[in-house]
Amino acid sequence: MPKTALITDAGHFLGPPGTKALIAAGWQVFAVDDDAADPAKREALSAKLPGATLLEANDPETVVAEVMDRAGSLDLLVNNDAFPAIRGPVGEAREEDLVATYEALVFKSFRMTQAAVKPMKAAKAGKILFATSAAPLNGIPNYSIYASARGAGNALALTLSKELAAFNIQVNAVAPNFVESPDYFPESLMADPTSAEKILKNIPLRRLGKPEEAASLIVYLASEGADFITGQTIPLAGGWATAR
């Protein structure tokens, strides 16, 4: 029987490359995305996630129950939630932006994790990955809302790794920055030579990361070869940030 993975916000951020890589590695992948319940968007979402099983429900308890009913196990949760990085000085930050960012990047993943740990604890096995950002590892002026929310994800991964270790559940965070993505670093941004130079000068490796590189890290951390790795926030940022 293939191992079972659940990926949230699967049509965005690291969802498409992560799904493709996990399926290629033999995983059965269930995908949660708001577009799955919209008939007008479902076809496009399916094209992004070939081979994945799309779930229309978004309520964490319902989602996990459906995965367990269909597959009988939940071996991996990838909290892949994405939200625009709102820019602006802290003194001008709007509370509604703070609330929306934390809802999308902290509260959603917290709720899904709460639901997922129940079958993992019962099985005495499982892995949880948070797709976050390297931003809180290095700091980016004028991105206090986004960086602090992503920092909360990194802190949650560390804390849960210690809480869940007794149940043989490993928890880690993949923290990218400067990785090609329609959500954060689209082709249109890099097509402008001025913008491209401004971005690349910050990266020691002088290039953007490939989605496949992020996906390879997800597959490795999901594998049995990473059973002794937990509580880590691993930056994928071309040398721009280092682990704390």
mmCIF file of N, CA and C in Angstrom, residues 2-11 14-15 18-19 22-23 27-33 36 49 52-68 70-71 73-81 108-109 111-117 119-120 126-131 218 222:
data_model
loop_
_atom_site.group_PDB
_atom_site.id
_atom_site.type_symbol
_atom_site.label_atom_id
_atom_site.label_comp_id
_atom_site.label_asym_id
_atom_site.label_seq_id
_atom_site.Cartn_x
_atom_site.Cartn_y
_atom_site.Cartn_z
ATOM 1 N N PRO A 2 0.566 2.218 -0.876
ATOM 2 C CA PRO A 2 1.351 3.460 -0.870
ATOM 3 C C PRO A 2 1.061 4.273 0.380
ATOM 4 N N LYS A 3 2.049 5.043 0.796
ATOM 5 C CA LYS A 3 1.818 5.950 1.903
ATOM 6 C C LYS A 3 0.951 7.116 1.434
ATOM 7 N N THR A 4 0.269 7.741 2.388
ATOM 8 C CA THR A 4 -0.730 8.757 2.075
ATOM 9 C C THR A 4 -0.293 10.136 2.555
ATOM 10 N N ALA A 5 -0.399 11.108 1.659
ATOM 11 C CA ALA A 5 -0.056 12.490 1.986
ATOM 12 C C ALA A 5 -1.261 13.385 1.781
ATOM 13 N N LEU A 6 -1.367 14.409 2.603
ATOM 14 C CA LEU A 6 -2.392 15.445 2.468
ATOM 15 C C LEU A 6 -1.684 16.777 2.324
ATOM 16 N N ILE A 7 -1.980 17.516 1.255
ATOM 17 C CA ILE A 7 -1.358 18.817 1.004
ATOM 18 C C ILE A 7 -2.434 19.888 0.986
ATOM 19 N N THR A 8 -2.237 20.948 1.760
ATOM 20 C CA THR A 8 -3.202 22.034 1.805
ATOM 21 C C THR A 8 -2.845 23.125 0.801
ATOM 22 N N ASP A 9 -3.868 23.897 0.416
ATOM 23 C CA ASP A 9 -3.685 24.999 -0.541
ATOM 24 C C ASP A 9 -2.853 24.504 -1.730
ATOM 25 N N ALA A 10 -3.217 23.328 -2.202
ATOM 26 C CA ALA A 10 -2.343 22.548 -3.088
ATOM 27 C C ALA A 10 -2.089 23.178 -4.452
ATOM 28 N N GLY A 11 -2.963 24.063 -4.890
ATOM 29 C CA GLY A 11 -2.761 24.689 -6.193
ATOM 30 C C GLY A 11 -1.801 25.853 -6.174
ATOM 31 N N LEU A 14 4.202 25.752 -2.970
ATOM 32 C CA LEU A 14 4.945 24.522 -3.240
ATOM 33 C C LEU A 14 4.032 23.329 -3.515
ATOM 34 N N GLY A 15 2.721 23.595 -3.602
ATOM 35 C CA GLY A 15 1.767 22.508 -3.802
ATOM 36 C C GLY A 15 1.940 21.730 -5.094
ATOM 37 N N GLY A 18 5.397 19.929 -5.212
ATOM 38 C CA GLY A 18 5.440 18.941 -4.142
ATOM 39 C C GLY A 18 4.550 17.753 -4.432
ATOM 40 N N THR A 19 3.352 18.015 -4.952
ATOM 41 C CA THR A 19 2.434 16.933 -5.307
ATOM 42 C C THR A 19 3.027 16.046 -6.385
ATOM 43 N N LEU A 22 5.915 13.908 -4.928
ATOM 44 C CA LEU A 22 5.463 12.856 -4.025
ATOM 45 C C LEU A 22 4.809 11.713 -4.795
ATOM 46 N N ILE A 23 3.994 12.054 -5.779
ATOM 47 C CA ILE A 23 3.360 11.011 -6.595
ATOM 48 C C ILE A 23 4.423 10.203 -7.340
ATOM 49 N N TRP A 27 3.809 8.066 -3.555
ATOM 50 C CA TRP A 27 2.816 8.452 -2.564
ATOM 51 C C TRP A 27 1.432 8.590 -3.182
ATOM 52 N N GLN A 28 0.402 8.321 -2.378
ATOM 53 C CA GLN A 28 -0.970 8.680 -2.730
ATOM 54 C C GLN A 28 -1.226 10.053 -2.131
ATOM 55 N N VAL A 29 -1.597 11.025 -2.965
ATOM 56 C CA VAL A 29 -1.706 12.411 -2.511
ATOM 57 C C VAL A 29 -3.157 12.884 -2.570
ATOM 58 N N PHE A 30 -3.629 13.400 -1.441
ATOM 59 C CA PHE A 30 -4.915 14.071 -1.360
ATOM 60 C C PHE A 30 -4.646 15.571 -1.273
ATOM 61 N N ALA A 31 -5.421 16.349 -2.021
ATOM 62 C CA ALA A 31 -5.173 17.783 -2.133
ATOM 63 C C ALA A 31 -6.379 18.582 -1.676
ATOM 64 N N VAL A 32 -6.116 19.586 -0.846
ATOM 65 C CA VAL A 32 -7.147 20.519 -0.390
ATOM 66 C C VAL A 32 -6.847 21.884 -0.992
ATOM 67 N N ASP A 33 -7.862 22.499 -1.578
ATOM 68 C CA ASP A 33 -7.699 23.840 -2.144
ATOM 69 C C ASP A 33 -9.091 24.441 -2.290
ATOM 70 N N ALA A 36 -11.197 23.661 -5.358
ATOM 71 C CA ALA A 36 -11.717 22.317 -5.620
ATOM 72 C C ALA A 36 -13.241 22.268 -5.575
ATOM 73 N N LEU A 49 -2.462 19.555 -10.699
ATOM 74 C CA LEU A 49 -2.182 18.488 -9.738
ATOM 75 C C LEU A 49 -2.537 17.119 -10.312
ATOM 76 N N ALA A 52 -3.406 13.605 -8.295
ATOM 77 C CA ALA A 52 -3.838 13.836 -6.918
ATOM 78 C C ALA A 52 -5.351 13.670 -6.807
ATOM 79 N N THR A 53 -5.814 13.309 -5.636
ATOM 80 C CA THR A 53 -7.245 13.232 -5.343
ATOM 81 C C THR A 53 -7.681 14.539 -4.712
ATOM 82 N N LEU A 54 -8.552 15.268 -5.407
ATOM 83 C CA LEU A 54 -9.001 16.561 -4.911
ATOM 84 C C LEU A 54 -10.154 16.382 -3.928
ATOM 85 N N LEU A 55 -10.066 17.053 -2.796
ATOM 86 C CA LEU A 55 -11.115 17.012 -1.793
ATOM 87 C C LEU A 55 -11.847 18.348 -1.779
ATOM 88 N N GLU A 56 -13.159 18.310 -1.820
ATOM 89 C CA GLU A 56 -13.935 19.546 -1.858
ATOM 90 C C GLU A 56 -14.089 20.171 -0.471
ATOM 91 N N ALA A 57 -14.071 19.349 0.572
ATOM 92 C CA ALA A 57 -14.230 19.873 1.928
ATOM 93 C C ALA A 57 -12.995 20.649 2.345
ATOM 94 N N ASN A 58 -13.186 21.630 3.215
ATOM 95 C CA ASN A 58 -12.068 22.396 3.763
ATOM 96 C C ASN A 58 -11.993 22.296 5.282
ATOM 97 N N ASP A 59 -13.088 21.879 5.924
ATOM 98 C CA ASP A 59 -13.072 21.705 7.364
ATOM 99 C C ASP A 59 -12.064 20.626 7.738
ATOM 100 N N PRO A 60 -11.091 20.927 8.596
ATOM 101 C CA PRO A 60 -10.018 19.974 8.880
ATOM 102 C C PRO A 60 -10.491 18.602 9.335
ATOM 103 N N GLU A 61 -11.435 18.556 10.255
ATOM 104 C CA GLU A 61 -11.913 17.265 10.749
ATOM 105 C C GLU A 61 -12.544 16.452 9.627
ATOM 106 N N THR A 62 -13.312 17.112 8.760
ATOM 107 C CA THR A 62 -13.951 16.425 7.634
ATOM 108 C C THR A 62 -12.914 15.944 6.631
ATOM 109 N N VAL A 63 -11.922 16.791 6.362
ATOM 110 C CA VAL A 63 -10.867 16.429 5.413
ATOM 111 C C VAL A 63 -10.104 15.196 5.890
ATOM 112 N N VAL A 64 -9.662 15.219 7.134
ATOM 113 C CA VAL A 64 -8.886 14.091 7.662
ATOM 114 C C VAL A 64 -9.739 12.831 7.711
ATOM 115 N N ALA A 65 -11.017 12.966 8.091
ATOM 116 C CA ALA A 65 -11.903 11.800 8.120
ATOM 117 C C ALA A 65 -12.068 11.198 6.734
ATOM 118 N N GLU A 66 -12.139 12.060 5.710
ATOM 119 C CA GLU A 66 -12.286 11.558 4.344
ATOM 120 C C GLU A 66 -11.024 10.838 3.877
ATOM 121 N N VAL A 67 -9.864 11.393 4.212
ATOM 122 C CA VAL A 67 -8.608 10.724 3.864
ATOM 123 C C VAL A 67 -8.525 9.359 4.541
ATOM 124 N N MET A 68 -8.857 9.308 5.806
ATOM 125 C CA MET A 68 -8.806 8.044 6.542
ATOM 126 C C MET A 68 -9.806 7.037 5.978
ATOM 127 N N ARG A 70 -10.904 6.868 2.878
ATOM 128 C CA ARG A 70 -10.493 6.415 1.544
ATOM 129 C C ARG A 70 -9.190 5.627 1.548
ATOM 130 N N ALA A 71 -8.242 6.050 2.392
ATOM 131 C CA ALA A 71 -6.901 5.458 2.338
ATOM 132 C C ALA A 71 -6.550 4.604 3.549
ATOM 133 N N SER A 73 -5.086 5.568 6.218
ATOM 134 C CA SER A 73 -3.970 6.124 6.993
ATOM 135 C C SER A 73 -3.683 7.541 6.518
ATOM 136 N N LEU A 74 -3.003 8.285 7.384
ATOM 137 C CA LEU A 74 -2.489 9.602 7.013
ATOM 138 C C LEU A 74 -1.046 9.643 7.487
ATOM 139 N N ASP A 75 -0.131 9.525 6.546
ATOM 140 C CA ASP A 75 1.292 9.414 6.880
ATOM 141 C C ASP A 75 2.027 10.747 6.830
ATOM 142 N N LEU A 76 1.484 11.702 6.075
ATOM 143 C CA LEU A 76 2.174 12.981 5.886
ATOM 144 C C LEU A 76 1.162 14.093 5.712
ATOM 145 N N LEU A 77 1.357 15.166 6.466
ATOM 146 C CA LEU A 77 0.606 16.403 6.261
ATOM 147 C C LEU A 77 1.587 17.478 5.825
ATOM 148 N N VAL A 78 1.293 18.127 4.703
ATOM 149 C CA VAL A 78 2.085 19.268 4.248
ATOM 150 C C VAL A 78 1.206 20.510 4.352
ATOM 151 N N ASN A 79 1.478 21.329 5.353
ATOM 152 C CA ASN A 79 0.778 22.605 5.495
ATOM 153 C C ASN A 79 1.428 23.604 4.550
ATOM 154 N N ASN A 80 0.801 23.766 3.405
ATOM 155 C CA ASN A 80 1.392 24.523 2.307
ATOM 156 C C ASN A 80 0.678 25.857 2.087
ATOM 157 N N ASP A 81 0.079 26.405 3.124
ATOM 158 C CA ASP A 81 -0.765 27.586 2.953
ATOM 159 C C ASP A 81 0.021 28.805 2.453
ATOM 160 N N LYS A 108 -5.050 28.449 9.946
ATOM 161 C CA LYS A 108 -5.465 27.333 9.081
ATOM 162 C C LYS A 108 -4.572 26.114 9.279
ATOM 163 N N SER A 109 -3.265 26.328 9.291
ATOM 164 C CA SER A 109 -2.353 25.196 9.445
ATOM 165 C C SER A 109 -2.437 24.617 10.854
ATOM 166 N N ARG A 111 -5.177 24.467 12.723
ATOM 167 C CA ARG A 111 -6.385 23.643 12.773
ATOM 168 C C ARG A 111 -6.208 22.326 12.031
ATOM 169 N N MET A 112 -5.578 22.385 10.862
ATOM 170 C CA MET A 112 -5.383 21.155 10.103
ATOM 171 C C MET A 112 -4.453 20.201 10.844
ATOM 172 N N THR A 113 -3.437 20.761 11.489
ATOM 173 C CA THR A 113 -2.517 19.933 12.261
ATOM 174 C C THR A 113 -3.235 19.287 13.438
ATOM 175 N N GLN A 114 -4.094 20.039 14.111
ATOM 176 C CA GLN A 114 -4.872 19.474 15.217
ATOM 177 C C GLN A 114 -5.633 18.232 14.775
ATOM 178 N N ALA A 115 -6.257 18.308 13.598
ATOM 179 C CA ALA A 115 -7.032 17.172 13.105
ATOM 180 C C ALA A 115 -6.133 16.014 12.684
ATOM 181 N N ALA A 116 -5.000 16.333 12.057
ATOM 182 C CA ALA A 116 -4.128 15.292 11.508
ATOM 183 C C ALA A 116 -3.397 14.500 12.579
ATOM 184 N N VAL A 117 -3.074 15.131 13.697
ATOM 185 C CA VAL A 117 -2.287 14.417 14.709
ATOM 186 C C VAL A 117 -3.078 13.301 15.378
ATOM 187 N N PRO A 119 -5.069 10.733 14.058
ATOM 188 C CA PRO A 119 -4.748 9.415 13.505
ATOM 189 C C PRO A 119 -3.257 9.094 13.545
ATOM 190 N N MET A 120 -2.408 10.120 13.460
ATOM 191 C CA MET A 120 -0.965 9.879 13.535
ATOM 192 C C MET A 120 -0.574 9.371 14.921
ATOM 193 N N GLY A 126 4.103 9.275 11.777
ATOM 194 C CA GLY A 126 3.616 10.319 10.896
ATOM 195 C C GLY A 126 4.642 11.422 10.732
ATOM 196 N N LYS A 127 4.427 12.246 9.739
ATOM 197 C CA LYS A 127 5.299 13.384 9.489
ATOM 198 C C LYS A 127 4.438 14.591 9.160
ATOM 199 N N ILE A 128 4.865 15.744 9.672
ATOM 200 C CA ILE A 128 4.181 17.002 9.401
ATOM 201 C C ILE A 128 5.218 18.001 8.901
ATOM 202 N N LEU A 129 4.931 18.601 7.764
ATOM 203 C CA LEU A 129 5.807 19.617 7.202
ATOM 204 C C LEU A 129 5.053 20.935 7.091
ATOM 205 N N PHE A 130 5.708 22.005 7.453
ATOM 206 C CA PHE A 130 5.174 23.347 7.260
ATOM 207 C C PHE A 130 5.976 24.014 6.151
ATOM 208 N N ALA A 131 5.302 24.403 5.071
ATOM 209 C CA ALA A 131 5.949 25.207 4.034
ATOM 210 C C ALA A 131 5.809 26.658 4.476
ATOM 211 N N ILE A 218 10.994 18.334 0.148
ATOM 212 C CA ILE A 218 9.763 17.802 0.730
ATOM 213 C C ILE A 218 9.763 16.283 0.686
ATOM 214 N N ALA A 222 9.901 13.686 3.892
ATOM 215 C CA ALA A 222 8.771 12.766 4.040
ATOM 216 C C ALA A 222 9.207 11.302 4.047
#
